[in-house]
PDB file of C-alpha atoms in Angstrom:
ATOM      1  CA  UNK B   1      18.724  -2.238 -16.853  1.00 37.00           C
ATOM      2  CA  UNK B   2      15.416  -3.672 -16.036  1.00 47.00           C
ATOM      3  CA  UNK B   3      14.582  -7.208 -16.579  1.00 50.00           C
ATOM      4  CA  UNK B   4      11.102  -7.767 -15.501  1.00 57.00           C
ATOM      5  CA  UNK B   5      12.483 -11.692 -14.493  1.00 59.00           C
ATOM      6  CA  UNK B   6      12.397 -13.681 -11.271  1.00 61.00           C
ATOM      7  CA  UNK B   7      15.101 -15.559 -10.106  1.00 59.00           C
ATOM      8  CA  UNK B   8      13.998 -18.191 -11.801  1.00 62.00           C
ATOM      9  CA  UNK B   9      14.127 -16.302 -15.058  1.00 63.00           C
ATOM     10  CA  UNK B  10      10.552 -16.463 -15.454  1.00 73.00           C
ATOM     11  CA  UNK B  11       8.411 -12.781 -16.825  1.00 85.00           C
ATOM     12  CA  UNK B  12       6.788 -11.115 -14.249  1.00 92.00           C
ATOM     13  CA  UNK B  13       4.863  -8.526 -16.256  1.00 93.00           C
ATOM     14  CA  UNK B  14       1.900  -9.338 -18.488  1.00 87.00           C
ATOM     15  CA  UNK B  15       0.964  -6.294 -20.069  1.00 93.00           C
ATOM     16  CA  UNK B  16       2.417  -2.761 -21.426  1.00 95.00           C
ATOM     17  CA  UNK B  17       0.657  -1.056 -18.733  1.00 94.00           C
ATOM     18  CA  UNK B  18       2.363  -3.212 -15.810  1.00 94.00           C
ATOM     19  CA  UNK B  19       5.536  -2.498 -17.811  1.00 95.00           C
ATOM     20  CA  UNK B  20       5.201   1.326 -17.726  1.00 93.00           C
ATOM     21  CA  UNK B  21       3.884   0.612 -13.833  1.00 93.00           C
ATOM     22  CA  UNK B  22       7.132  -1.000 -12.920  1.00 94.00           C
ATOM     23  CA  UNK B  23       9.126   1.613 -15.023  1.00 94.00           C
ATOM     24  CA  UNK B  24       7.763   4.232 -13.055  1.00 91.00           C
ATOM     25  CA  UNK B  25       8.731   2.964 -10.049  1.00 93.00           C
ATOM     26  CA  UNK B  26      12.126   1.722 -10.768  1.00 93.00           C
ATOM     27  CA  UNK B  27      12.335   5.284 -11.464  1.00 92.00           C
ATOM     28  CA  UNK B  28      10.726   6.764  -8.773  1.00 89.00           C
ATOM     29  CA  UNK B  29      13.278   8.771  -5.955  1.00 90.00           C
ATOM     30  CA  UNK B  30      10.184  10.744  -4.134  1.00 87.00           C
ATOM     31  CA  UNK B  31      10.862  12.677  -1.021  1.00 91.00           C
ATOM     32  CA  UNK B  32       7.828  11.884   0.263  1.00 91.00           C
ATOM     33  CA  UNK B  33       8.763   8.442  -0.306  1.00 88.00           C
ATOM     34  CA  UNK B  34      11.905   8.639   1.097  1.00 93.00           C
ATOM     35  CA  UNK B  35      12.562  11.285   3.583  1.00 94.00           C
ATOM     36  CA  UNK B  36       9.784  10.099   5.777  1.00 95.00           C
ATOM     37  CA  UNK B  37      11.248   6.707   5.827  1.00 95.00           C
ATOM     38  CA  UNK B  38      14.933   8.193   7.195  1.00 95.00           C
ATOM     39  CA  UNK B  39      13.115   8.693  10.615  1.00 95.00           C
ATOM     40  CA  UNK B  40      14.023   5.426  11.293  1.00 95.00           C
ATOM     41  CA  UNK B  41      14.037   2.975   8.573  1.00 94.00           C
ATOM     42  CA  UNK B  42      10.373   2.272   7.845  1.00 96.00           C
ATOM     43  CA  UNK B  43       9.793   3.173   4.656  1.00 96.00           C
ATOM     44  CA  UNK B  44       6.474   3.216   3.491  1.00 94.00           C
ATOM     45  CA  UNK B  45       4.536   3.875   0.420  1.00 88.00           C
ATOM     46  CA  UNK B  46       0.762   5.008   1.648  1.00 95.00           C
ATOM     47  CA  UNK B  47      -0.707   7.973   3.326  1.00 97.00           C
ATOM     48  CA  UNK B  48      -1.202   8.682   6.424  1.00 98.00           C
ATOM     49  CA  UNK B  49      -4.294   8.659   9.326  1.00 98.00           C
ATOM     50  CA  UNK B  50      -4.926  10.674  12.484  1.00 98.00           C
ATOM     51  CA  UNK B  51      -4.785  14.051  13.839  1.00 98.00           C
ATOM     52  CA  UNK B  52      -1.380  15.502  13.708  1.00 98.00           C
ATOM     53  CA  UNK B  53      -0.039  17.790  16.466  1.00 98.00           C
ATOM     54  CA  UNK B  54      -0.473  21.670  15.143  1.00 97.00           C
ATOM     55  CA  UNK B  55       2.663  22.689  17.342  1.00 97.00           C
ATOM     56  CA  UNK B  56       4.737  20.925  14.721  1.00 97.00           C
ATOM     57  CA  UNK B  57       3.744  24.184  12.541  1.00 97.00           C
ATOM     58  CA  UNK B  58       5.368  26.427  15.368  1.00 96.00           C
ATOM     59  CA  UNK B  59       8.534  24.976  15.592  1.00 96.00           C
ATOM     60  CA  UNK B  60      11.292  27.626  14.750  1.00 97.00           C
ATOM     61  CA  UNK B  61      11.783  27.420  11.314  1.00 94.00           C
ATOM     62  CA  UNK B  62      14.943  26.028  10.898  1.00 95.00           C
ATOM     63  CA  UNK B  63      13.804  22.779  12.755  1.00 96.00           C
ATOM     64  CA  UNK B  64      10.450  23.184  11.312  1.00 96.00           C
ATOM     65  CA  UNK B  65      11.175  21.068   8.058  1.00 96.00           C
ATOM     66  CA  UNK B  66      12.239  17.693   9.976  1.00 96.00           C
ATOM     67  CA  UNK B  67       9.774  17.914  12.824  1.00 97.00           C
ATOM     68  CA  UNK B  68       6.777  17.989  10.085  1.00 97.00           C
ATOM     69  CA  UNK B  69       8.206  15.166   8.286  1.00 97.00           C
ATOM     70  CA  UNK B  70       8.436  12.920  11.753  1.00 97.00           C
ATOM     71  CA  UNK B  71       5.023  13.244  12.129  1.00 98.00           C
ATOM     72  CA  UNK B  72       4.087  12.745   8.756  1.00 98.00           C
ATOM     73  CA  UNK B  73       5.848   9.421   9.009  1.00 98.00           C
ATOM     74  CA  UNK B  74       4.096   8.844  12.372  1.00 98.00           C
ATOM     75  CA  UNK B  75       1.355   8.966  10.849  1.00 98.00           C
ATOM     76  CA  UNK B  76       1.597   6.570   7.782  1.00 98.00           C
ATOM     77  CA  UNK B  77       2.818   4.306  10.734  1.00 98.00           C
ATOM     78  CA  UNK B  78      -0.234   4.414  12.174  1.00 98.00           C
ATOM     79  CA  UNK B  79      -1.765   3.790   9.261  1.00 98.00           C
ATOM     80  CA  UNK B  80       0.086   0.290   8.795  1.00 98.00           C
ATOM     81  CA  UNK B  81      -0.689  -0.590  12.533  1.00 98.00           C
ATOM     82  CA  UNK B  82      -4.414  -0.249  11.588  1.00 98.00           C
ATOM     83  CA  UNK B  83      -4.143  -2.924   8.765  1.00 98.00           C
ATOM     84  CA  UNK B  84      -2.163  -4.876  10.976  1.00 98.00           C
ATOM     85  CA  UNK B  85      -4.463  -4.697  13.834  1.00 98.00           C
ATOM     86  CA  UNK B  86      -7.358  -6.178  10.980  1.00 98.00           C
ATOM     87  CA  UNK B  87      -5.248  -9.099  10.667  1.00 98.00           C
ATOM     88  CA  UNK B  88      -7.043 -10.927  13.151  1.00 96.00           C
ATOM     89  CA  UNK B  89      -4.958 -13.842  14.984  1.00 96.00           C
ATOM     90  CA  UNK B  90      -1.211 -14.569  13.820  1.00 98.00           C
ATOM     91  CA  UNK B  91       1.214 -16.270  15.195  1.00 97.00           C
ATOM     92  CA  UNK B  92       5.294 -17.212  14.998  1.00 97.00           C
ATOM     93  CA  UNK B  93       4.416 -19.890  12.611  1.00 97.00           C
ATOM     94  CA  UNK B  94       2.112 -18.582  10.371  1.00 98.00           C
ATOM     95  CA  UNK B  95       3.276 -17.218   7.013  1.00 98.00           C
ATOM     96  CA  UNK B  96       2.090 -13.266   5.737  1.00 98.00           C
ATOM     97  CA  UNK B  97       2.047 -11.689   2.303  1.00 98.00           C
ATOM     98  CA  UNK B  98       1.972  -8.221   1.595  1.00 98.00           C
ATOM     99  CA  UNK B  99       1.164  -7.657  -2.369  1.00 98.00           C
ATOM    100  CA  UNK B 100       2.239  -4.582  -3.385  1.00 97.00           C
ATOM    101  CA  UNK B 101       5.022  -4.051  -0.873  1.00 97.00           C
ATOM    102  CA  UNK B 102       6.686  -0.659  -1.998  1.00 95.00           C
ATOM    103  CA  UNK B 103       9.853  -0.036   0.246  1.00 96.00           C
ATOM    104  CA  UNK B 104       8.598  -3.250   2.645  1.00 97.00           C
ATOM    105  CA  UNK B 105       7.775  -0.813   5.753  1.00 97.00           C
ATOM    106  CA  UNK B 106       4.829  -2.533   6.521  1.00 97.00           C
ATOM    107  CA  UNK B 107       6.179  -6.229   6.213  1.00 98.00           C
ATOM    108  CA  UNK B 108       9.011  -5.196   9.307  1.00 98.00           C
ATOM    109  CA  UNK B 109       6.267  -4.077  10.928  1.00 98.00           C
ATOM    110  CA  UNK B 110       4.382  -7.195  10.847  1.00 98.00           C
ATOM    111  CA  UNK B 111       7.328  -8.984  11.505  1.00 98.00           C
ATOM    112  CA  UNK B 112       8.180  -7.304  14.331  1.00 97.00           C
ATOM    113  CA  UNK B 113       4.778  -7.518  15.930  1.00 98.00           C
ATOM    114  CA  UNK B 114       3.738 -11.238  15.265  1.00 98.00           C
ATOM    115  CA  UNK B 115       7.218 -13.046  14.482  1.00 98.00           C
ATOM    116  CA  UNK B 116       6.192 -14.613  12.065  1.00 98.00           C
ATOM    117  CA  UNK B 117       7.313 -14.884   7.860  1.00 98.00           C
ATOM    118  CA  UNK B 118       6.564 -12.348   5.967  1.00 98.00           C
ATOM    119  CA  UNK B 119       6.840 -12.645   2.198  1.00 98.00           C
ATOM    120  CA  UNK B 120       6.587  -9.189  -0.077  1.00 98.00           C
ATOM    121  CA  UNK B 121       6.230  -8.932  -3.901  1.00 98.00           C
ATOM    122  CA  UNK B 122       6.761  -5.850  -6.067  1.00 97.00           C
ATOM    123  CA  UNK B 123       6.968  -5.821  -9.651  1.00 96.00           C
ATOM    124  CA  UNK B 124       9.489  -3.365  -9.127  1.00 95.00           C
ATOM    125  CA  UNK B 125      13.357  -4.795  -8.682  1.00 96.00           C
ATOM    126  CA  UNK B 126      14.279  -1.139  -7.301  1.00 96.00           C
ATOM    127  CA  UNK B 127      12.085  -1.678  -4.248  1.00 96.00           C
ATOM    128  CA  UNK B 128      12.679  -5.635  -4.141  1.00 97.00           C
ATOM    129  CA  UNK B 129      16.463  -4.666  -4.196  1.00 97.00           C
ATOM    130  CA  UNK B 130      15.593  -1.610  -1.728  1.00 97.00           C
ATOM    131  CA  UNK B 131      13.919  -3.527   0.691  1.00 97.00           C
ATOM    132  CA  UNK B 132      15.882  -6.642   1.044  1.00 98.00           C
ATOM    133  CA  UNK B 133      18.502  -4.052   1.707  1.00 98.00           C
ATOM    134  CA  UNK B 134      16.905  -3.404   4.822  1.00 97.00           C
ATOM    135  CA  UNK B 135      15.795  -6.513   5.996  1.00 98.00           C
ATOM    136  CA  UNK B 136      19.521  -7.715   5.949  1.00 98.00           C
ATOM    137  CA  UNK B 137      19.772  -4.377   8.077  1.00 97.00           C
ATOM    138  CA  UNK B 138      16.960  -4.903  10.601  1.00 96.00           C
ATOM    139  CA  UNK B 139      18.701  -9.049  11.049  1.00 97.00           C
ATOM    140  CA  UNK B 140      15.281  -9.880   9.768  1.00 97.00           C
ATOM    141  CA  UNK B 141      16.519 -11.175   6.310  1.00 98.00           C
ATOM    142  CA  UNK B 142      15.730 -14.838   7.537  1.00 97.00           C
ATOM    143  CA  UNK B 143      12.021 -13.793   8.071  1.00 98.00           C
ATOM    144  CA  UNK B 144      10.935 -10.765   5.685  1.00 98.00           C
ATOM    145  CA  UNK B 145      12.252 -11.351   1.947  1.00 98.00           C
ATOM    146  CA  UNK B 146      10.891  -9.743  -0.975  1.00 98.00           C
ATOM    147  CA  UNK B 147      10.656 -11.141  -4.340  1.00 97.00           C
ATOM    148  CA  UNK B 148      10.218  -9.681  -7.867  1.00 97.00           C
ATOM    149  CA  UNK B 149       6.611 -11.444  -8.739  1.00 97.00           C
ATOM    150  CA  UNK B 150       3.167  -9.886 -10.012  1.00 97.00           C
ATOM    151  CA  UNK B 151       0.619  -9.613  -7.206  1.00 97.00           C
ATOM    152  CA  UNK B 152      -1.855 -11.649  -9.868  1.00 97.00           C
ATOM    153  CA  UNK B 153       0.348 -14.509 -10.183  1.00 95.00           C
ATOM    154  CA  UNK B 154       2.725 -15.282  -7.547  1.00 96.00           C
ATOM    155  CA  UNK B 155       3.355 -18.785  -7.934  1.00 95.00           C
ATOM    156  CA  UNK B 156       3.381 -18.804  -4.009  1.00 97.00           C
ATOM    157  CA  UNK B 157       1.980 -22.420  -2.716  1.00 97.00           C
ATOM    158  CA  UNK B 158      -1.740 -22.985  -2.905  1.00 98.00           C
ATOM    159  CA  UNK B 159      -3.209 -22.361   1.000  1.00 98.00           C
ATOM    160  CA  UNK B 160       0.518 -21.591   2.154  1.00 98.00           C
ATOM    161  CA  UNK B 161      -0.718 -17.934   3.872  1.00 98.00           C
ATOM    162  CA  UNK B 162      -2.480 -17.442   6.598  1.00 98.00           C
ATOM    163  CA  UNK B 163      -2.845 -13.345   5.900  1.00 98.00           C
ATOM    164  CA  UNK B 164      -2.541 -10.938   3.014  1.00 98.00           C
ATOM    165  CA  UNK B 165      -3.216  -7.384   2.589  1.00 98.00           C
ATOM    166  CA  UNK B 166      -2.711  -4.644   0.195  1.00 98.00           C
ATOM    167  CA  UNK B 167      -1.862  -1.478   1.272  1.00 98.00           C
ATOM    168  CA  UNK B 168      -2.882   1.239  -1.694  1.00 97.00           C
ATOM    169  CA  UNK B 169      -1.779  -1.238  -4.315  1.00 97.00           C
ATOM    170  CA  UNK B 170      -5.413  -2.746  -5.632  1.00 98.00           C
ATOM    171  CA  UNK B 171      -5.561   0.275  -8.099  1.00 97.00           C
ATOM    172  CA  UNK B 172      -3.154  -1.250 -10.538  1.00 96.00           C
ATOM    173  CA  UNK B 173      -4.905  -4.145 -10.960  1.00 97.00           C
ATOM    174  CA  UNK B 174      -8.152  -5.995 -11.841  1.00 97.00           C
ATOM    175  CA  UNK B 175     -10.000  -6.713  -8.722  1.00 98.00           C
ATOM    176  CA  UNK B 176     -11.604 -10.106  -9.982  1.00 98.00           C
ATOM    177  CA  UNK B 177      -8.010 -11.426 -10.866  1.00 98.00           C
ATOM    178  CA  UNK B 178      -6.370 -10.774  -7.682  1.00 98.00           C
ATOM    179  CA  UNK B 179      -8.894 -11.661  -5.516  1.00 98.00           C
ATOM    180  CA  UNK B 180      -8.985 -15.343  -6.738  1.00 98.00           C
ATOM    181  CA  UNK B 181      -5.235 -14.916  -6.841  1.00 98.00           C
ATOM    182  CA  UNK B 182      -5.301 -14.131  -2.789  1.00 98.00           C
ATOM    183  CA  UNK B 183      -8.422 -16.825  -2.912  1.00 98.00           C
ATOM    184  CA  UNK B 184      -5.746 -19.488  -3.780  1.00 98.00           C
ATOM    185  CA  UNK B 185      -2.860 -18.528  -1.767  1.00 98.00           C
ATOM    186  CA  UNK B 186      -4.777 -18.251   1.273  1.00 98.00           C
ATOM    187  CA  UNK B 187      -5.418 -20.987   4.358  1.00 96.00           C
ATOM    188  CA  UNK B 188      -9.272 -22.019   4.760  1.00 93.00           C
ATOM    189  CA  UNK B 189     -10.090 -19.258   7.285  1.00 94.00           C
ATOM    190  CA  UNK B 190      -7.167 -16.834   6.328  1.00 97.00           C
ATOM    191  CA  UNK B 191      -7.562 -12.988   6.359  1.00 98.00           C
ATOM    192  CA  UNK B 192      -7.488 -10.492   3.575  1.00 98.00           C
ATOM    193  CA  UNK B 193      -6.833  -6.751   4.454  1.00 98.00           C
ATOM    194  CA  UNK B 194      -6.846  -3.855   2.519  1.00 98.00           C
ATOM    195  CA  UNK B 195      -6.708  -0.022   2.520  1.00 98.00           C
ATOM    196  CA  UNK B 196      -7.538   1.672  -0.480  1.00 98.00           C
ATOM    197  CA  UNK B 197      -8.716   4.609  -1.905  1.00 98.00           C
ATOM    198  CA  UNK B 198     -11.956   3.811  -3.857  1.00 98.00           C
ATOM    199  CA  UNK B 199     -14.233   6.366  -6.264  1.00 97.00           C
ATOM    200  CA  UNK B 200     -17.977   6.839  -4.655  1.00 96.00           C
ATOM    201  CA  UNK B 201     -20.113   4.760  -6.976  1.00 93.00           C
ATOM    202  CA  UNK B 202     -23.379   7.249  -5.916  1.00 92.00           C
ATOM    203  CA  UNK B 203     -21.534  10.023  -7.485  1.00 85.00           C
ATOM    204  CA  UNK B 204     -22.082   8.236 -10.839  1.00 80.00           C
ATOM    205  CA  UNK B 205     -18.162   7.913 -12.012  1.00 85.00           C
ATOM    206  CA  UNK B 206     -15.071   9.634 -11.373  1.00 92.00           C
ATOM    207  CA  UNK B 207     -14.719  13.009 -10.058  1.00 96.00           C
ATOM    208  CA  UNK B 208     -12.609  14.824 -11.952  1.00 96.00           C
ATOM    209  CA  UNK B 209     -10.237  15.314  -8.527  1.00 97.00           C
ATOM    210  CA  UNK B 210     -10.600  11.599  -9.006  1.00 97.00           C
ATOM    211  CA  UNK B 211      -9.293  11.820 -12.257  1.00 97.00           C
ATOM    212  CA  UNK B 212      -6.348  13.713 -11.347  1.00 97.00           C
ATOM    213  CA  UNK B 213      -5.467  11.291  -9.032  1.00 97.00           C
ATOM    214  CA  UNK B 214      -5.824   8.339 -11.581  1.00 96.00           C
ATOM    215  CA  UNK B 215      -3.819  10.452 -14.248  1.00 95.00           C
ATOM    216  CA  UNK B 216      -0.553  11.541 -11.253  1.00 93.00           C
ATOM    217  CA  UNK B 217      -0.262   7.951 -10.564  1.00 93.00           C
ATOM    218  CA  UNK B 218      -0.973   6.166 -14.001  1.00 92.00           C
ATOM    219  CA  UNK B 219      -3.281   4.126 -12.078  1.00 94.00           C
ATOM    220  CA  UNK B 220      -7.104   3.017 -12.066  1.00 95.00           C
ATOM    221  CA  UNK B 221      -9.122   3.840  -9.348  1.00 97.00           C
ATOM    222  CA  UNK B 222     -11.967   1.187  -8.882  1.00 98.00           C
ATOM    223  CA  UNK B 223     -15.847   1.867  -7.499  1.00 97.00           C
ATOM    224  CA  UNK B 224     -16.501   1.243  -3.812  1.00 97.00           C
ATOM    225  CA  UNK B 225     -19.001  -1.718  -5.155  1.00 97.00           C
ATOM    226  CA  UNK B 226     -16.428  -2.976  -7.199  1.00 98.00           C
ATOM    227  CA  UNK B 227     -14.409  -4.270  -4.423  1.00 98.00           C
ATOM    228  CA  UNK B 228     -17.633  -6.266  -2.388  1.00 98.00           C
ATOM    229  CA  UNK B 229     -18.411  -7.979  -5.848  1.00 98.00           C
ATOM    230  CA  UNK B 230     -14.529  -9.260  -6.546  1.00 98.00           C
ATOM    231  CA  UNK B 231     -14.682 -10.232  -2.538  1.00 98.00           C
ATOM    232  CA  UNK B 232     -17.896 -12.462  -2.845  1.00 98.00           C
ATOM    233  CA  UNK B 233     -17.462 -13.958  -6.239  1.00 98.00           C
ATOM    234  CA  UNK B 234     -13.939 -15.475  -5.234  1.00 98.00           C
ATOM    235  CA  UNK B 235     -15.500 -16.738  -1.424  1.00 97.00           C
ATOM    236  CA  UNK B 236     -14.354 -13.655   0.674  1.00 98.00           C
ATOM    237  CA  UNK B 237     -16.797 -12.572   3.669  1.00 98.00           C
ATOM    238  CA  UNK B 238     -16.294  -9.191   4.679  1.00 98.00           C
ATOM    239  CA  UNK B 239     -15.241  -9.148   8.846  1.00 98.00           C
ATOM    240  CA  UNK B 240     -14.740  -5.571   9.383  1.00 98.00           C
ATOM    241  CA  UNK B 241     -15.324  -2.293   7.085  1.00 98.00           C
ATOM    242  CA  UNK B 242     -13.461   0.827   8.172  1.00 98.00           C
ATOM    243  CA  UNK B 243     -14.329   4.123   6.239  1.00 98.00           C
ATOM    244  CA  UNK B 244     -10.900   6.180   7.155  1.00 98.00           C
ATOM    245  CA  UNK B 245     -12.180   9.270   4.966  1.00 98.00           C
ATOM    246  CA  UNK B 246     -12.015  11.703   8.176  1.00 98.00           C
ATOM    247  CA  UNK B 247      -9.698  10.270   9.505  1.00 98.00           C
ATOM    248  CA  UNK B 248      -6.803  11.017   6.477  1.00 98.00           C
ATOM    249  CA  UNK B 249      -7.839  14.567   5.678  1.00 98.00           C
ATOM    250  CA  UNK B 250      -5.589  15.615   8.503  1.00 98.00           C
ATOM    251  CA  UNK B 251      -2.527  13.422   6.962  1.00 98.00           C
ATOM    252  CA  UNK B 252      -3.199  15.917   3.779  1.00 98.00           C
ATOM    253  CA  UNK B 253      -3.600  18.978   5.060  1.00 98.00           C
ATOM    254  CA  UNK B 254      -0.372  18.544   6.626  1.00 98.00           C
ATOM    255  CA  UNK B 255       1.412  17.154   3.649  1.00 97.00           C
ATOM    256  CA  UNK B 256       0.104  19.715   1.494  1.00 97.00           C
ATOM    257  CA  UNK B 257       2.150  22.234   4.090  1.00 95.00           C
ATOM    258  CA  UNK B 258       5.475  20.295   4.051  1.00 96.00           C
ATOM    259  CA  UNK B 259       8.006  20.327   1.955  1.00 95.00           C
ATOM    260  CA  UNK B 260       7.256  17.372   0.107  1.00 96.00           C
ATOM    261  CA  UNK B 261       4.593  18.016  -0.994  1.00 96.00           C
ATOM    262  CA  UNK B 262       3.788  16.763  -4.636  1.00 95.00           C
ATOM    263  CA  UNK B 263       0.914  18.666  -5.946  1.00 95.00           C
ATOM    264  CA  UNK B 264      -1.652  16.444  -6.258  1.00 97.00           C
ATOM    265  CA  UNK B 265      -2.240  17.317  -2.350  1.00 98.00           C
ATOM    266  CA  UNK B 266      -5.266  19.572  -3.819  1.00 98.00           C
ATOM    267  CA  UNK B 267      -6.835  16.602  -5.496  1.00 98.00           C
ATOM    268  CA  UNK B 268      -6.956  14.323  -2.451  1.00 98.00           C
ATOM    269  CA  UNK B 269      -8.333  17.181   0.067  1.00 98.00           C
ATOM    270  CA  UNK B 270     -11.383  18.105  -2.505  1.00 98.00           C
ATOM    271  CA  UNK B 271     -11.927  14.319  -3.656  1.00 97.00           C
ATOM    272  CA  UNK B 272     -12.011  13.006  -0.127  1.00 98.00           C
ATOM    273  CA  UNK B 273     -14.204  16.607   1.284  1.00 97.00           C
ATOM    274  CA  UNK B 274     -16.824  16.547  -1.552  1.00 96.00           C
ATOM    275  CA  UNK B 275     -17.548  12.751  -1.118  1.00 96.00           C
ATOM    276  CA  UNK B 276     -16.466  12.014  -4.523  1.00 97.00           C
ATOM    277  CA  UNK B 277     -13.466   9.575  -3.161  1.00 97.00           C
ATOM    278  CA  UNK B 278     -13.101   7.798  -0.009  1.00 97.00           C
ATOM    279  CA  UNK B 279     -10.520   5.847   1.638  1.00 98.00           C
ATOM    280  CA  UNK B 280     -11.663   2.454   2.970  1.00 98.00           C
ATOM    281  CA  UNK B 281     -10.119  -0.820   4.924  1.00 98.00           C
ATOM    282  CA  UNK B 282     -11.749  -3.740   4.541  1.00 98.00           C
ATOM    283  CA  UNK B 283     -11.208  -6.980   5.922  1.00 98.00           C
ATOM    284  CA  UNK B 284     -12.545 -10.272   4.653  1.00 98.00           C
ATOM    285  CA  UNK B 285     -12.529 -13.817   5.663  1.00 98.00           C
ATOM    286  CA  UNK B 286     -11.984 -16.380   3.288  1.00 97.00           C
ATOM    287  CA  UNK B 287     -14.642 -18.852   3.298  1.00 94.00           C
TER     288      UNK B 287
END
């Protein structure tokens, strides 16, 4: 049974709504989720970007299945080497946090690539549990932990990181809040990165494909603007904006062929094609 307490015994959920949040994924046992990350042990919990390889519809269909999902999961890797790539300059000593961590895919991943400590929170004790599990797996356990806390209040050290990102996580939350949050934690100079799907403010509101989305994952999608007025009001300067729109469309039309597919495939595809969604990374210095 859930407890929604750190180790220290301490609540780590505010609200009903983060309640029913972490509920749903304590619950959640998605294929998508999870057969992608059985390739080989990343699991992640964002979409995808790229082109993917149109022979993987022509293998015979008995193999068909797995050789769709492999390149599904290539790429949501690719995806998580983007952020990581935004990170800007890390190095063995440093100290990452990745707020919103799912399954911890990404964290390995930056791990592996900079050697460095990599802390990341869920409000979820199913993935916390999950992804420790494979830390202590990978040998990494000494490096990558993951810790029951709320992305808004960590009670990390103030200044103790030197990057953090969220990857498709900012939706749950209110952006003011968790910017100063990431404000605090972060090193004069440190890097925020995110990817995110955001609502096109010229539009004039949610689409309703935008709505859909909102309503499958009992979330809030924010306004592009939104996220630029959060950033400056809590000292962030923007380094690098990436509009990845194009570039994920492929990720969906694929998924929306596989197996595991979910549904709300339709959503995404006429969101993202009709300009009423897009899906951005942006990464901000703090100043």
């Amino acid at each position: 049974m859930a407890t929604f307490q750190d180790t220290e015994g301490r609540p780590v959920l505010r609200t009903d709504y983060q309640r029913s949040i972490a509920t749903y994924w304590n619950n959640e046992q998605n294929p998508v989720n999870l057969r992608l990350g059985e390739v080989d042990g990343l699991y992640h919990h964002h979409y995808g970007i790229g082109d993917y390889d149109p022979a993987v519809l022509e293998v015979p269909a008995e193999r068909r299945d797995e050789a769709v999902i492999a390149e599904m999961h290539r790429l949501e890797t690719a995806q998580a080497d983007v952020l990581l790539d935004n990170l800007g300059d890390i190095g063995p000593d440093d100290r990452l946090l990745d707020a919103g961590c799912g399954r911890g895919g990404t964290s390995i991943m930056a791990h592996d690539r900079f050697g460095c400590r990599v802390d990341g929170i869920s409000i979820s004790e199913k993935q916390v549990e999950f992804a420790n599990a494979q830390a202590r797996k990978r040998g990494v356990a000494d490096k990558v932990r993951y810790h029951l806390r709320n992305m808004l209040d960590t009670r990390f050290e103030t200044g103790s990181m030197k990057g953090i990102w969220n990857n498709e996580s900012t939706m749950y939350v209110d952006l003011f809040e968790l910017f100063a949050e990431h404000a605090r934690q972060l090193a004069p100079g440190g890097r925020y990165v995110t990817i995110t799907g955001c609502y096109n403010d010229v539009t004039g509101g949610r689409s309703r494909a935008v709505s859909q989305i909102d309503q499958h994952y009992i979330c809030n999608i924010h306004p592009r603007s939104e996220y630029f007025k959060a950033l400056a009001a809590n000292d962030f300067v923007p380094i690098n904006v990436i509009d990845l729109t194009a570039a994920t469309i492929p990720y969906w039309e694929l998924r929306e062929k596989s197996s595991v597919a979910t549904g709300i495939e339709e959503a995404f595809l006429t969101a993202y094609r009709e300009g009423s969604f897009h899906y951005l990374l942006i990464a901000a210095d703090r100043v």
